[in-house]
Amino acid sequence: MAAIKTIGVLTSGGDAPGMNAAIRAVTRSAIFNGFKVKGIYRGYKGLVDDEIVDLQTQSVSGIMHHGGTILKTARCKEFMTVEGRKQAYENMKKHDIDALVVIGGDGSLSGAQQFAKEFDIPIVGIPGTIDNDLSGTDHTIGYDTALNTIMWCVDRIRDTASSHERLFIIEVMGRESSFLALNGALASGAEAAIIPEIASKVDQLSELIQSGFRKSKNSSIALVAESPVTGGAMGVAERVKKEFPQYNVRVTILGHLQRGGSPTAQDRILASRMGAAAIDALMEGQRNIMIGDDDEKMIYVPFSKAIRHTKTIDTDLLDVLHRLSI
Ligand code: F6P
């Protein structure tokens, strides 16, 4: 394997708070170790369209406390074709980029895996998504901030729920997994989390209504994971209106509020450690791996173990939620 001299870094897929801290850590750690760094704009799109710039230590000053990503992000259709990936490879060569660090979620790392396989490029992934749905890592960058945002929002909605004695159905993100709904419900003291993972086993709405609701309290909050299986907040509210018309129900969809904002300390620390670990990994000759955190330690997870796997949620947490909601 030829020695690596220049490392490219990009962010791809949905933005997540802490991505800037990761870009900063990759850039500074690479420069500290004697590498050149190139920033690629708009994820794989910038590789295909040749939007590539030099990054210096000062290029990443004053960014770690900002949400979003200074490199921008995109979902790129061209990169899904062989021709697109070939063009991306040509542009990498043009800029003397020998290795890549890809910061993103499952789709972005799947693209990295394919690209690395076809063109024999060392690629290291950093898990950046609010959904926390990548296997092999306890946490993804952005998850903690999104959880805190959900908690902040639900705290405020609870004021109205309790003043008006209403049932609020609040939809949160998490297309493929319900970490945000489940832990968001625990963090905000919601009465229920309606999640697709157990939808076939339990009618969670009936359970919510029949359990403590209205025995000991006059208002309730249920978090619903966005999903065709749950029907989302609108679907659940429609059912309430039909089946339990006695309840005064309202819907809030938190949407992209959850993706923005200044990252929490935990996300900044995680992003800084993962960015530095990505450069360590490349120096150790690692390739086609994702950096993960396992019990506070940085680990290397082969792409094949990190992506396209269902990361199981701890359904015992639903029991805790249930017990605390009486
Ligand atoms: O993958 C992260 C995520 O936030 C999902 O939870 C959500 O479904 C999706 O992105 C929405 O993405 P966008 O609106 O950018 O297409």
Coordinates of C-alpha atoms and ligand atoms in Angstrom, one line a residue:
M1 CA 0.0 0.0 0.0
A2 CA 1.4 3.4 -1.0
A3 CA 2.1 5.8 1.9
I4 CA -0.7 8.2 2.6
K5 CA 0.3 11.9 2.3
T6 CA -3.0 13.6 1.7
I7 CA -6.4 12.8 3.5
G8 CA -9.7 14.0 2.2
V9 CA -12.6 14.6 4.6
L10 CA -16.3 14.9 3.8
T11 CA -19.7 14.9 5.5
S12 CA -22.6 13.1 3.9
G13 CA -26.3 12.3 4.4
G14 CA -28.3 14.1 7.1
D15 CA -26.4 16.7 9.1
A16 CA -25.9 16.1 12.8
P17 CA -24.7 18.4 15.6
G18 CA -21.0 17.6 16.2
M19 CA -20.1 17.1 12.6
N20 CA -18.1 20.3 12.7
A21 CA -16.2 19.2 15.8
A22 CA -15.4 16.0 13.9
I23 CA -14.1 17.9 10.8
R24 CA -12.0 20.0 13.1
A25 CA -10.5 16.9 14.9
V26 CA -9.8 15.1 11.6
T27 CA -8.1 18.2 10.1
R28 CA -6.0 19.1 13.1
S29 CA -5.0 15.6 14.0
A30 CA -4.0 14.9 10.4
I31 CA -1.9 18.1 10.2
F32 CA -0.4 17.4 13.6
N33 CA 0.8 14.0 12.2
G34 CA 2.3 15.6 9.0
F35 CA -0.5 14.9 6.5
K36 CA -2.1 17.4 4.1
V37 CA -5.9 17.7 4.4
K38 CA -8.5 18.4 1.7
G39 CA -12.1 19.3 2.5
I40 CA -14.7 17.9 0.0
Y41 CA -17.9 19.9 -0.2
R42 CA -21.4 18.4 -0.3
G43 CA -20.4 14.9 0.5
Y44 CA -19.8 12.6 -2.5
K45 CA -21.3 15.2 -4.7
G46 CA -18.2 17.3 -4.2
L47 CA -16.0 14.4 -5.1
V48 CA -17.9 13.9 -8.3
D49 CA -18.2 17.6 -9.2
D50 CA -14.7 18.4 -8.0
E51 CA -15.5 20.8 -5.2
I52 CA -12.4 20.2 -3.2
V53 CA -10.3 22.7 -1.1
D54 CA -7.2 22.7 1.0
L55 CA -7.9 22.7 4.8
Q56 CA -5.4 24.3 7.2
T57 CA -5.6 24.4 11.0
Q58 CA -7.2 27.8 10.9
S59 CA -9.8 26.7 8.3
V60 CA -11.5 24.8 11.2
S61 CA -11.2 27.5 13.9
G62 CA -14.3 28.6 15.7
I63 CA -16.6 25.9 14.3
M64 CA -16.9 23.2 16.9
H65 CA -19.8 24.9 18.8
H66 CA -21.9 25.3 15.6
G67 CA -24.4 22.7 14.4
G68 CA -24.6 21.7 10.8
T69 CA -21.5 21.2 8.8
I70 CA -19.1 23.8 7.2
L71 CA -18.4 21.3 4.4
K72 CA -22.1 21.1 3.6
T73 CA -23.8 17.8 3.0
A74 CA -25.9 16.2 0.3
R75 CA -27.3 12.9 -0.8
C76 CA -25.7 12.2 -4.2
K77 CA -27.5 10.1 -7.0
E78 CA -24.4 10.2 -9.3
F79 CA -22.3 8.5 -6.7
M80 CA -24.7 5.5 -6.8
T81 CA -23.6 4.8 -10.3
V82 CA -20.3 3.2 -11.4
E83 CA -19.6 6.2 -13.7
G84 CA -20.2 8.6 -10.8
R85 CA -17.8 6.7 -8.6
K86 CA -15.2 6.6 -11.4
Q87 CA -15.5 10.4 -11.8
A88 CA -15.1 10.7 -8.0
Y89 CA -12.0 8.6 -8.1
E90 CA -10.5 10.6 -11.0
N91 CA -11.0 13.8 -8.9
M92 CA -9.4 12.2 -5.9
K93 CA -6.3 11.4 -7.9
K94 CA -6.3 14.9 -9.4
H95 CA -6.0 16.3 -5.9
D96 CA -3.5 13.7 -4.8
I97 CA -6.0 12.4 -2.1
D98 CA -4.8 9.0 -0.9
A99 CA -7.3 8.2 1.8
L100 CA -10.8 9.4 2.9
V101 CA -12.5 10.1 6.1
V102 CA -16.3 9.9 5.7
I103 CA -18.5 11.4 8.4
G104 CA -22.1 10.2 8.0
G105 CA -24.8 7.6 8.7
D106 CA -25.6 4.2 7.3
G107 CA -26.2 5.3 3.7
S108 CA -23.0 7.3 3.6
L109 CA -20.9 4.5 5.0
S110 CA -22.5 2.0 2.6
G111 CA -21.3 4.3 -0.3
A112 CA -17.9 4.3 1.3
Q113 CA -17.8 0.6 1.5
Q114 CA -18.7 0.2 -2.2
F115 CA -16.2 2.9 -3.3
A116 CA -13.3 1.4 -1.2
K117 CA -14.0 -2.0 -2.7
E118 CA -14.0 -0.8 -6.3
F119 CA -11.0 1.5 -6.2
D120 CA -8.9 0.1 -3.4
I121 CA -8.9 3.3 -1.4
P122 CA -8.3 3.4 2.4
I123 CA -11.5 4.8 3.9
V124 CA -12.4 5.3 7.5
G125 CA -15.9 6.2 8.6
I126 CA -17.1 8.3 11.5
P127 CA -20.7 7.7 12.6
G128 CA -22.5 11.0 12.4
T129 CA -26.3 10.8 12.6
I130 CA -28.9 11.8 15.2
D131 CA -30.6 8.4 14.8
N132 CA -27.9 6.4 16.7
D133 CA -28.7 3.5 14.3
L134 CA -25.3 2.3 13.4
S135 CA -24.2 -1.1 14.9
G136 CA -20.8 -1.4 16.6
T137 CA -20.9 1.9 18.3
D138 CA -22.7 2.8 21.5
H139 CA -23.3 6.3 20.3
T140 CA -23.3 8.3 17.0
I141 CA -22.3 11.9 16.8
G142 CA -25.4 14.1 17.1
Y143 CA -27.6 11.7 19.0
D144 CA -27.0 13.2 22.5
T145 CA -27.7 16.7 21.2
A146 CA -30.9 15.6 19.5
L147 CA -32.1 13.8 22.6
N148 CA -31.5 17.0 24.6
T149 CA -33.4 19.0 22.0
I150 CA -36.3 16.6 22.3
M151 CA -36.3 16.9 26.1
W152 CA -36.2 20.7 25.9
C153 CA -39.2 20.7 23.5
V154 CA -41.3 18.2 25.4
D155 CA -40.7 20.1 28.7
R156 CA -42.3 23.1 27.0
I157 CA -45.2 21.2 25.5
R158 CA -45.9 19.6 28.9
D159 CA -46.8 23.1 30.2
T160 CA -49.7 23.3 27.7
A161 CA -50.6 19.6 28.0
S162 CA -51.1 20.0 31.7
S163 CA -52.8 23.4 31.7
H164 CA -55.3 22.3 29.1
E165 CA -55.5 18.7 30.3
R166 CA -54.7 17.3 26.9
L167 CA -53.1 14.3 25.3
F168 CA -50.1 15.3 23.2
I169 CA -48.8 13.1 20.5
I170 CA -45.3 14.2 19.6
E171 CA -43.4 12.8 16.6
V172 CA -39.7 12.4 16.7
M173 CA -37.1 11.4 14.0
G174 CA -35.5 8.0 13.6
R175 CA -36.5 6.5 10.3
E176 CA -34.9 3.1 11.0
S177 CA -34.7 2.9 14.8
S178 CA -36.4 4.3 17.8
F179 CA -33.5 5.4 20.1
L180 CA -34.7 9.0 20.0
A181 CA -38.4 8.1 20.7
L182 CA -37.5 5.7 23.6
N183 CA -34.8 7.6 25.3
G184 CA -36.5 10.9 24.5
A185 CA -39.6 9.7 26.3
L186 CA -37.5 8.6 29.3
A187 CA -35.6 11.9 29.5
S188 CA -38.8 14.0 29.3
G189 CA -41.0 11.9 31.6
A190 CA -43.4 11.1 28.8
E191 CA -46.1 8.5 29.5
A192 CA -45.3 6.4 26.4
A193 CA -43.1 5.8 23.4
I194 CA -44.9 4.4 20.4
I195 CA -42.3 2.6 18.4
P196 CA -42.3 0.3 15.3
E197 CA -40.0 -2.3 16.9
I198 CA -42.8 -3.7 19.1
A199 CA -45.9 -2.6 17.0
S200 CA -46.7 -6.2 15.9
K201 CA -46.7 -7.4 19.5
V202 CA -48.5 -4.7 21.5
D203 CA -51.1 -2.1 20.7
Q204 CA -49.2 0.6 22.4
L205 CA -51.9 3.3 22.1
S206 CA -54.6 1.1 23.8
E207 CA -52.0 0.2 26.4
L208 CA -51.3 3.9 27.1
I209 CA -55.0 4.7 27.3
Q210 CA -55.8 1.8 29.5
S211 CA -52.8 2.1 31.9
G212 CA -52.4 5.0 34.3
F213 CA -53.7 7.6 31.9
R214 CA -56.6 9.6 33.4
K215 CA -56.5 7.5 36.6
S216 CA -53.9 9.6 38.3
K217 CA -53.4 12.5 35.8
N218 CA -55.2 14.7 33.5
S219 CA -52.7 15.1 30.8
S220 CA -50.4 12.8 28.9
I221 CA -47.6 12.9 26.4
A222 CA -46.7 10.1 24.0
L223 CA -43.6 10.2 21.8
V224 CA -44.1 8.5 18.4
A225 CA -41.3 7.4 16.2
E226 CA -41.7 8.6 12.6
S227 CA -42.5 5.4 10.6
P228 CA -45.1 4.0 8.4
V229 CA -45.6 1.2 10.9
T230 CA -46.6 3.6 13.8
G231 CA -48.5 5.8 11.3
G232 CA -46.5 8.8 12.8
A233 CA -48.1 11.3 15.1
M234 CA -50.9 12.1 12.7
G235 CA -51.9 8.4 12.3
V236 CA -51.9 7.9 16.1
A237 CA -54.0 11.1 16.6
E238 CA -56.5 9.9 14.0
R239 CA -57.0 6.7 15.9
V240 CA -57.4 8.6 19.2
K241 CA -60.1 10.8 17.6
K242 CA -62.0 7.7 16.3
E243 CA -61.5 5.2 19.1
F244 CA -61.2 7.5 22.2
P245 CA -63.1 10.7 21.3
Q246 CA -63.3 11.8 24.9
Y247 CA -59.7 12.9 24.8
N248 CA -58.6 16.3 23.8
V249 CA -55.7 15.4 21.5
R250 CA -53.0 17.6 19.9
V251 CA -50.1 16.7 17.6
T252 CA -46.6 18.2 17.4
I253 CA -44.1 17.1 14.8
L254 CA -40.6 18.1 16.0
G255 CA -39.1 17.5 12.5
H256 CA -35.8 19.1 11.6
L257 CA -35.6 21.1 14.9
Q258 CA -34.0 17.9 16.1
R259 CA -31.1 18.1 13.7
G260 CA -29.9 21.6 14.4
G261 CA -28.3 23.5 17.3
S262 CA -25.0 23.7 19.2
P263 CA -23.7 20.2 20.1
T264 CA -23.7 19.1 23.7
A265 CA -20.4 18.6 25.5
Q266 CA -20.8 14.8 25.1
D267 CA -21.2 15.1 21.3
R268 CA -18.2 17.5 21.0
I269 CA -16.0 15.1 23.0
L270 CA -17.2 12.1 21.0
A271 CA -16.6 13.9 17.7
S272 CA -13.1 15.0 18.8
R273 CA -12.1 11.6 20.0
M274 CA -13.5 9.9 16.9
G275 CA -11.8 12.4 14.5
A276 CA -8.4 11.8 16.2
A277 CA -9.0 8.0 16.2
A278 CA -9.8 8.1 12.4
I279 CA -6.3 9.5 11.8
D280 CA -4.7 7.0 14.2
A281 CA -6.5 4.2 12.2
L282 CA -5.2 5.4 8.9
M283 CA -1.7 5.6 10.3
E284 CA -2.0 2.0 11.6
G285 CA -2.9 0.9 8.0
Q286 CA -6.6 0.3 8.8
R287 CA -9.1 0.6 6.0
N288 CA -12.8 0.0 5.5
I289 CA -13.6 0.5 9.1
M290 CA -15.8 2.8 11.1
I291 CA -14.7 4.3 14.4
G292 CA -17.0 3.2 17.2
D293 CA -17.2 3.9 20.9
D294 CA -17.5 0.9 23.2
D295 CA -17.8 1.6 26.9
E296 CA -15.9 4.9 26.5
K297 CA -13.1 3.3 24.4
M298 CA -12.5 4.0 20.7
I299 CA -12.7 0.9 18.6
Y300 CA -12.4 -0.1 14.9
V301 CA -15.5 -1.7 13.5
P302 CA -15.4 -3.3 10.0
F303 CA -17.9 -1.6 7.6
S304 CA -19.5 -5.0 7.1
K305 CA -20.4 -5.1 10.9
A306 CA -21.5 -1.4 11.1
I307 CA -23.9 -0.9 8.3
R308 CA -27.1 -2.4 7.2
H309 CA -27.6 -4.2 10.5
T310 CA -30.4 -3.5 12.9
K311 CA -29.0 -2.1 16.1
T312 CA -31.4 -3.5 18.7
I313 CA -33.0 -1.2 21.1
D314 CA -33.3 -2.2 24.7
T315 CA -37.0 -2.9 25.1
D316 CA -36.6 -3.3 28.9
L317 CA -36.5 0.5 28.8
L318 CA -40.2 0.4 27.7
D319 CA -40.9 -1.4 31.0
V320 CA -39.2 1.3 32.9
L321 CA -41.2 3.9 31.1
H322 CA -44.4 2.1 31.7
R323 CA -43.6 1.7 35.5
L324 CA -42.8 5.4 35.8
S325 CA -45.8 6.6 34.0
I326 CA -48.5 5.6 36.5
Ligands
F6P1 O1 -31.1 9.9 9.0 C1 -31.4 11.0 9.8 C2 -32.8 11.5 9.7 O2 -32.8 12.6 10.6 C3 -33.9 10.6 9.9 O3 -34.3 10.4 11.2 C4 -35.0 11.3 9.1 O4 -36.0 10.4 8.7 C5 -34.3 11.8 7.9 O5 -33.0 12.1 8.4 C6 -34.8 13.0 7.3 O6 -33.9 13.5 6.4 P1 -34.1 14.6 5.3 O7 -35.3 15.5 5.7 O8 -32.8 15.4 5.3 O9 -34.3 13.9 4.0

